[in-house]
XYZ file of C-alpha atoms in Angstrom:
409
model
C 145.187 -64.556 -47.683
C 146.398 -62.688 -44.616
C 143.982 -60.163 -43.141
C 145.030 -56.623 -44.209
C 145.245 -54.000 -41.506
C 142.350 -51.552 -41.761
C 141.646 -48.665 -39.410
C 138.983 -49.548 -36.824
C 136.922 -46.457 -37.649
C 137.043 -47.433 -41.316
C 135.748 -50.917 -40.505
C 132.840 -49.500 -38.524
C 131.930 -46.949 -41.201
C 132.066 -49.427 -44.082
C 130.018 -52.053 -42.244
C 127.484 -49.373 -41.294
C 126.919 -48.586 -44.975
C 126.024 -52.176 -45.869
C 122.289 -51.517 -45.484
C 122.455 -48.572 -47.901
C 124.368 -50.649 -50.431
C 121.835 -53.443 -50.150
C 119.071 -50.983 -50.978
C 120.799 -48.891 -53.651
C 123.816 -50.936 -54.714
C 122.689 -51.668 -58.280
C 121.737 -48.013 -58.764
C 125.258 -47.009 -57.692
C 127.039 -49.575 -59.859
C 124.887 -48.824 -62.928
C 125.821 -45.158 -62.596
C 129.451 -46.167 -61.992
C 129.715 -48.038 -65.306
C 128.131 -45.196 -67.290
C 130.479 -42.720 -65.633
C 133.598 -44.838 -66.123
C 132.904 -45.583 -69.784
C 132.234 -41.896 -70.441
C 135.584 -40.971 -68.897
C 137.504 -43.982 -70.199
C 135.871 -45.270 -73.400
C 138.949 -47.423 -74.073
C 137.649 -49.793 -71.379
C 134.770 -50.669 -73.709
C 137.364 -52.909 -75.385
C 137.354 -55.077 -72.247
C 133.885 -55.077 -70.699
C 130.972 -57.135 -72.053
C 128.485 -54.539 -73.281
C 125.625 -57.039 -73.525
C 125.861 -57.726 -69.795
C 125.841 -53.964 -69.243
C 122.672 -53.495 -71.309
C 120.680 -56.222 -69.579
C 121.907 -55.219 -66.122
C 123.781 -58.372 -65.158
C 127.191 -56.751 -64.692
C 125.980 -53.871 -62.437
C 124.048 -56.356 -60.314
C 127.084 -58.641 -60.008
C 129.337 -55.761 -58.978
C 126.753 -54.535 -56.453
C 126.662 -57.994 -54.867
C 130.470 -58.070 -54.671
C 130.669 -54.606 -53.107
C 127.967 -55.555 -50.610
C 129.814 -58.743 -49.663
C 132.990 -56.708 -49.137
C 131.114 -54.252 -46.896
C 129.634 -57.018 -44.760
C 132.934 -58.902 -44.442
C 135.453 -56.073 -44.398
C 136.771 -57.217 -41.018
C 137.302 -60.801 -42.228
C 138.238 -60.598 -45.883
C 139.689 -64.101 -45.794
C 136.091 -65.402 -45.924
C 135.809 -63.829 -49.377
C 138.817 -65.686 -50.788
C 136.717 -68.045 -52.979
C 134.923 -65.027 -54.473
C 138.214 -63.169 -54.920
C 139.790 -66.116 -56.736
C 136.749 -66.602 -58.975
C 136.785 -62.945 -60.047
C 140.589 -62.890 -60.298
C 140.495 -65.784 -62.783
C 138.119 -63.753 -64.955
C 140.268 -60.640 -64.581
C 143.418 -62.518 -65.620
C 141.614 -64.032 -68.579
C 140.383 -60.569 -69.639
C 143.822 -59.004 -69.043
C 142.746 -56.669 -66.234
C 145.966 -55.061 -64.974
C 146.987 -53.087 -61.829
C 146.657 -49.783 -63.682
C 142.926 -50.387 -64.131
C 142.173 -50.453 -60.393
C 142.684 -46.708 -59.704
C 140.299 -45.916 -62.573
C 137.650 -48.206 -61.120
C 138.163 -46.828 -57.613
C 137.928 -43.179 -58.664
C 134.697 -43.700 -60.586
C 133.111 -46.020 -58.023
C 133.631 -43.537 -55.187
C 132.384 -40.676 -57.357
C 129.289 -42.720 -58.268
C 128.580 -43.325 -54.576
C 128.746 -39.590 -53.926
C 126.565 -38.684 -56.892
C 123.885 -41.286 -56.174
C 123.770 -41.039 -52.361
C 124.135 -37.264 -52.182
C 124.331 -35.963 -48.612
C 124.398 -39.496 -47.218
C 127.862 -39.923 -48.753
C 129.659 -37.815 -46.176
C 133.389 -37.143 -46.246
C 133.749 -39.754 -43.507
C 131.951 -42.398 -45.573
C 133.898 -41.691 -48.774
C 137.245 -41.608 -46.948
C 136.476 -44.933 -45.292
C 135.448 -46.515 -48.570
C 138.541 -45.183 -50.310
C 140.752 -46.881 -47.723
C 138.725 -50.091 -47.918
C 138.754 -50.104 -51.728
C 142.528 -49.684 -51.851
C 142.979 -52.622 -49.480
C 140.623 -54.830 -51.493
C 142.271 -53.764 -54.769
C 145.689 -54.706 -53.384
C 144.337 -58.178 -52.549
C 143.081 -58.657 -56.111
C 146.303 -57.332 -57.651
C 148.368 -59.717 -55.524
C 146.256 -62.771 -56.365
C 146.170 -61.873 -60.063
C 149.939 -61.332 -60.206
C 150.448 -64.965 -59.225
C 147.905 -66.071 -61.837
C 149.622 -64.090 -64.612
C 152.977 -65.634 -63.699
C 151.564 -69.148 -63.584
C 149.841 -68.756 -66.974
C 153.023 -67.504 -68.625
C 155.566 -69.806 -66.989
C 153.838 -73.183 -67.407
C 154.886 -75.410 -70.287
C 153.204 -74.087 -73.420
C 151.926 -71.037 -71.562
C 151.932 -67.445 -72.708
C 151.299 -63.879 -71.630
C 148.514 -61.736 -73.077
C 146.802 -62.837 -76.288
C 148.130 -65.557 -78.599
C 147.029 -66.141 -82.190
C 145.272 -69.438 -82.967
C 144.044 -70.874 -86.267
C 140.636 -72.474 -86.730
C 141.586 -75.920 -88.063
C 138.090 -77.409 -87.984
C 134.533 -76.080 -87.634
C 131.832 -78.643 -86.774
C 128.084 -77.992 -86.322
C 126.958 -79.938 -83.241
C 123.267 -78.911 -83.198
C 121.002 -76.277 -84.725
C 122.530 -73.655 -82.412
C 125.926 -75.002 -81.236
C 129.090 -75.224 -83.328
C 132.527 -76.469 -82.259
C 135.734 -74.704 -83.265
C 139.034 -76.605 -83.103
C 141.937 -74.219 -82.512
C 145.697 -74.658 -82.839
C 148.483 -72.140 -82.133
C 149.453 -70.252 -85.286
C 153.096 -70.329 -84.147
C 153.088 -74.136 -84.146
C 154.071 -74.181 -80.474
C 152.826 -76.447 -77.735
C 149.678 -76.043 -75.668
C 149.561 -75.880 -71.873
C 147.660 -78.384 -69.821
C 144.497 -77.002 -68.251
C 142.000 -78.187 -65.688
C 138.911 -79.883 -67.194
C 136.151 -77.276 -66.933
C 138.254 -74.147 -67.461
C 137.685 -71.501 -70.148
C 139.596 -69.208 -72.492
C 138.888 -65.625 -73.568
C 138.738 -64.796 -77.252
C 139.201 -61.313 -78.696
C 136.895 -60.538 -81.605
C 137.525 -57.573 -83.890
C 134.160 -57.438 -85.651
C 133.682 -55.287 -88.766
C 131.360 -52.367 -88.074
C 131.848 -52.470 -84.299
C 133.505 -49.498 -82.601
C 135.263 -51.598 -79.972
C 136.806 -55.015 -79.535
C 134.672 -57.720 -77.937
C 136.062 -60.183 -75.383
C 134.136 -63.351 -74.574
C 134.905 -66.334 -72.370
C 134.133 -69.815 -73.686
C 134.603 -73.120 -71.914
C 137.067 -75.598 -73.359
C 134.847 -78.497 -74.369
C 137.394 -81.297 -74.768
C 139.849 -82.917 -72.390
C 143.336 -81.495 -71.799
C 146.436 -82.931 -73.453
C 145.090 -82.736 -76.981
C 146.851 -81.149 -79.967
C 144.118 -78.496 -80.068
C 141.765 -76.453 -77.948
C 138.054 -76.882 -78.640
C 135.259 -74.456 -77.850
C 131.598 -75.259 -78.555
C 129.692 -72.029 -79.008
C 125.942 -71.498 -78.850
C 124.595 -68.859 -81.235
C 122.723 -66.591 -78.857
C 119.480 -65.353 -80.351
C 117.888 -62.237 -78.905
C 114.333 -61.973 -77.766
C 112.307 -59.156 -76.283
C 114.780 -56.534 -75.108
C 117.826 -58.824 -75.335
C 120.026 -58.377 -78.450
C 121.488 -61.211 -80.512
C 124.856 -62.400 -79.289
C 127.351 -60.215 -81.153
C 130.341 -62.520 -80.800
C 128.546 -65.869 -81.041
C 126.779 -64.740 -84.224
C 130.095 -63.531 -85.665
C 131.776 -66.858 -84.923
C 128.953 -68.926 -86.401
C 128.504 -66.892 -89.571
C 131.935 -65.481 -90.350
C 134.662 -67.554 -88.653
C 135.778 -70.380 -90.930
C 138.559 -72.940 -91.157
C 141.868 -71.177 -91.754
C 140.791 -67.980 -89.991
C 142.576 -66.636 -86.912
C 141.447 -65.888 -83.365
C 143.361 -64.411 -80.445
C 143.096 -66.224 -77.090
C 144.287 -65.807 -73.543
C 145.551 -68.823 -71.601
C 142.991 -71.090 -69.847
C 141.545 -69.851 -66.560
C 138.729 -70.568 -64.118
C 138.100 -72.184 -60.740
C 135.255 -74.496 -61.796
C 137.031 -77.685 -62.731
C 137.219 -81.400 -62.023
C 138.819 -82.061 -58.654
C 141.368 -84.834 -58.348
C 140.406 -87.859 -56.305
C 138.768 -91.257 -56.501
C 135.134 -90.414 -55.760
C 132.527 -91.118 -58.461
C 131.321 -88.093 -60.410
C 127.868 -86.970 -61.516
C 127.715 -84.310 -64.248
C 124.417 -82.501 -64.922
C 124.031 -79.955 -67.709
C 121.331 -77.619 -68.919
C 121.607 -76.664 -72.610
C 125.012 -75.289 -73.575
C 126.088 -75.789 -69.955
C 127.361 -79.147 -71.194
C 130.529 -77.517 -72.601
C 132.723 -77.409 -69.445
C 131.223 -80.719 -68.316
C 132.172 -82.325 -71.634
C 135.806 -81.567 -70.855
C 135.378 -83.306 -67.489
C 133.465 -86.187 -69.107
C 136.148 -86.867 -71.712
C 138.796 -86.839 -68.977
C 136.829 -89.261 -66.801
C 135.965 -91.534 -69.735
C 139.688 -92.328 -69.967
C 139.860 -93.320 -66.278
C 137.939 -96.591 -65.672
C 138.687 -96.422 -61.946
C 136.340 -93.447 -61.488
C 132.650 -94.009 -62.422
C 130.945 -91.090 -64.130
C 127.271 -90.362 -64.748
C 126.410 -87.667 -67.299
C 122.872 -86.248 -67.241
C 122.090 -83.815 -70.055
C 118.959 -81.716 -70.452
C 117.935 -79.720 -73.518
C 114.800 -78.262 -75.018
C 114.745 -80.789 -77.865
C 116.936 -83.169 -79.856
C 117.788 -80.633 -82.567
C 119.200 -78.272 -79.928
C 121.213 -80.975 -78.141
C 124.933 -81.047 -78.992
C 127.299 -84.041 -79.049
C 124.599 -86.624 -78.287
C 125.833 -89.258 -80.744
C 129.375 -88.893 -79.451
C 128.367 -89.161 -75.787
C 126.137 -92.167 -76.538
C 129.060 -93.918 -78.237
C 131.363 -93.282 -75.263
C 128.712 -94.707 -72.915
C 128.252 -97.743 -75.190
C 131.915 -98.784 -75.003
C 132.767 -97.837 -71.409
C 131.152 -99.813 -68.559
C 132.067 -97.133 -66.006
C 130.116 -94.453 -67.932
C 126.368 -93.850 -67.478
C 124.420 -91.450 -69.683
C 120.886 -90.099 -69.361
C 119.023 -87.449 -71.372
C 115.985 -85.309 -70.608
C 114.212 -83.213 -73.282
C 111.462 -80.675 -72.723
C 109.681 -82.262 -75.679
C 110.477 -85.273 -77.827
C 109.285 -87.087 -80.953
C 108.777 -90.753 -81.821
C 112.449 -90.952 -82.858
C 113.602 -89.990 -79.362
C 111.298 -92.595 -77.808
C 113.431 -95.288 -79.471
C 116.708 -93.835 -78.152
C 117.727 -95.777 -74.999
C 119.558 -92.752 -73.592
C 116.604 -90.353 -73.922
C 114.672 -91.292 -70.820
C 112.610 -88.311 -69.678
C 110.268 -85.801 -71.280
C 109.603 -82.547 -69.487
C 111.711 -80.799 -66.896
C 114.352 -82.446 -64.753
C 112.851 -83.241 -61.341
C 113.671 -84.991 -58.069
C 111.592 -88.077 -58.854
C 113.489 -88.833 -62.054
C 116.893 -88.158 -60.487
C 116.020 -90.483 -57.596
C 115.017 -93.178 -60.088
C 118.552 -93.093 -61.506
C 119.927 -94.227 -58.128
C 122.735 -91.679 -58.160
C 125.652 -92.288 -55.836
C 125.207 -90.144 -52.719
C 128.970 -90.263 -52.169
C 129.762 -88.798 -55.589
C 130.901 -85.287 -56.421
C 128.245 -83.393 -58.380
C 129.149 -80.825 -61.063
C 126.400 -78.857 -62.780
C 126.231 -75.998 -65.234
C 123.489 -74.208 -67.151
C 121.123 -71.226 -67.061
C 120.502 -69.636 -63.669
C 116.876 -70.895 -63.225
C 118.058 -74.431 -64.017
C 120.887 -74.150 -61.490
C 118.653 -72.789 -58.758
C 116.098 -75.577 -59.201
C 118.777 -78.286 -59.392
C 120.661 -76.925 -56.391
C 117.470 -77.097 -54.336
C 116.691 -80.651 -55.496
C 120.186 -81.961 -54.783
C 120.371 -80.363 -51.342
C 116.860 -80.730 -50.001
C 115.445 -83.786 -51.744
C 118.477 -85.917 -52.568
C 120.330 -84.724 -49.449
C 123.687 -84.290 -51.157
C 126.117 -82.437 -48.828
C 126.924 -78.893 -49.912
C 130.650 -79.646 -50.093
C 129.953 -82.216 -52.843
C 128.180 -79.674 -55.060
C 130.206 -77.735 -57.659
C 128.526 -75.418 -60.124
C 129.083 -72.639 -62.616
C 126.808 -70.420 -64.655
C 127.810 -68.325 -67.620
C 128.111 -64.574 -67.133
C 128.531 -62.418 -64.024
C 128.117 -64.091 -60.647
C 124.610 -64.333 -59.221
C 123.069 -65.921 -56.156
C 122.185 -69.553 -56.813
C 120.043 -69.872 -53.682
C 116.368 -69.311 -54.461
């Protein structure tokens, strides 16, 4: 990404506002979303309203805006963040015409929240900076749209798929096997990528878009997603889409999907691989695991953690793959277990995953490590791998579900 030309005064003004954004960024972005949805309710067909209600989306946007302010004079350093967000935008069908709407309401929110501190100079500088950043996103996303459409089996927009098989994998996770309704071919994808589904749920005012990892290897005759039924608790609502899929989506029904996307995927190479999952975080790693299981030249270790056996998906399958493949190692950790789990050779730890147990597994320090799960799990594991197992940062690859957050504790 070449560095766009931005006026020197604009650079100074935007960087000078970084401290204000750090202090009041989430307040600004929360107001921005309310304002934008009031003015453009049609965008409620795109944005995840659950993330809005629990505050994850405003916080994620605030962090992105803050990063842009701090690095406005060297935007190339933000390229990994840009590409990560651009993948999500392409999957959600964010188009160039959406950017002026976002810009108008974001700048207005800054003025309304900051009051006199948002001088004409500040707003003018941010308008110029926003337009430059928007152009970067639009350019990156244009290439992604073209690639998704032009690849063999690819398509543009949403494509109708049929549920050909529905398989319960645990008390809370069910797999859906999907084939194109038009009988056409499927594109290859990178193991670890996701698709977006569009759910038109009876009784809901707007469409709901959700991104789900593809949980099987590429080059199959189907796509598979393994969906956890999200149960609310406290102030969090039940998962609208996951509940709909579990209770109402059956074999023979149709779903609309966008083409696979995402920048968390298995890298090519010959290094051994260690996969570590927390709960439903196993879904993108299962795609990587199934790919690696077919390649005996590349050893793979799969470590899965779950609260208990009844909540653990695909255990029998993974055990079978480990049984018949010498290059595959498999280890399971449950928060709590019963006498039945004590007899399972692959269930080896009760309690939380910790450094002592990981060290006892004699993991390859030269391997690439991929991990996925809830944010607290990722933060703890990231610290263990870096500080106690001394795995270099460039060997660590991770993803968490939902808007981006800081993995460093």
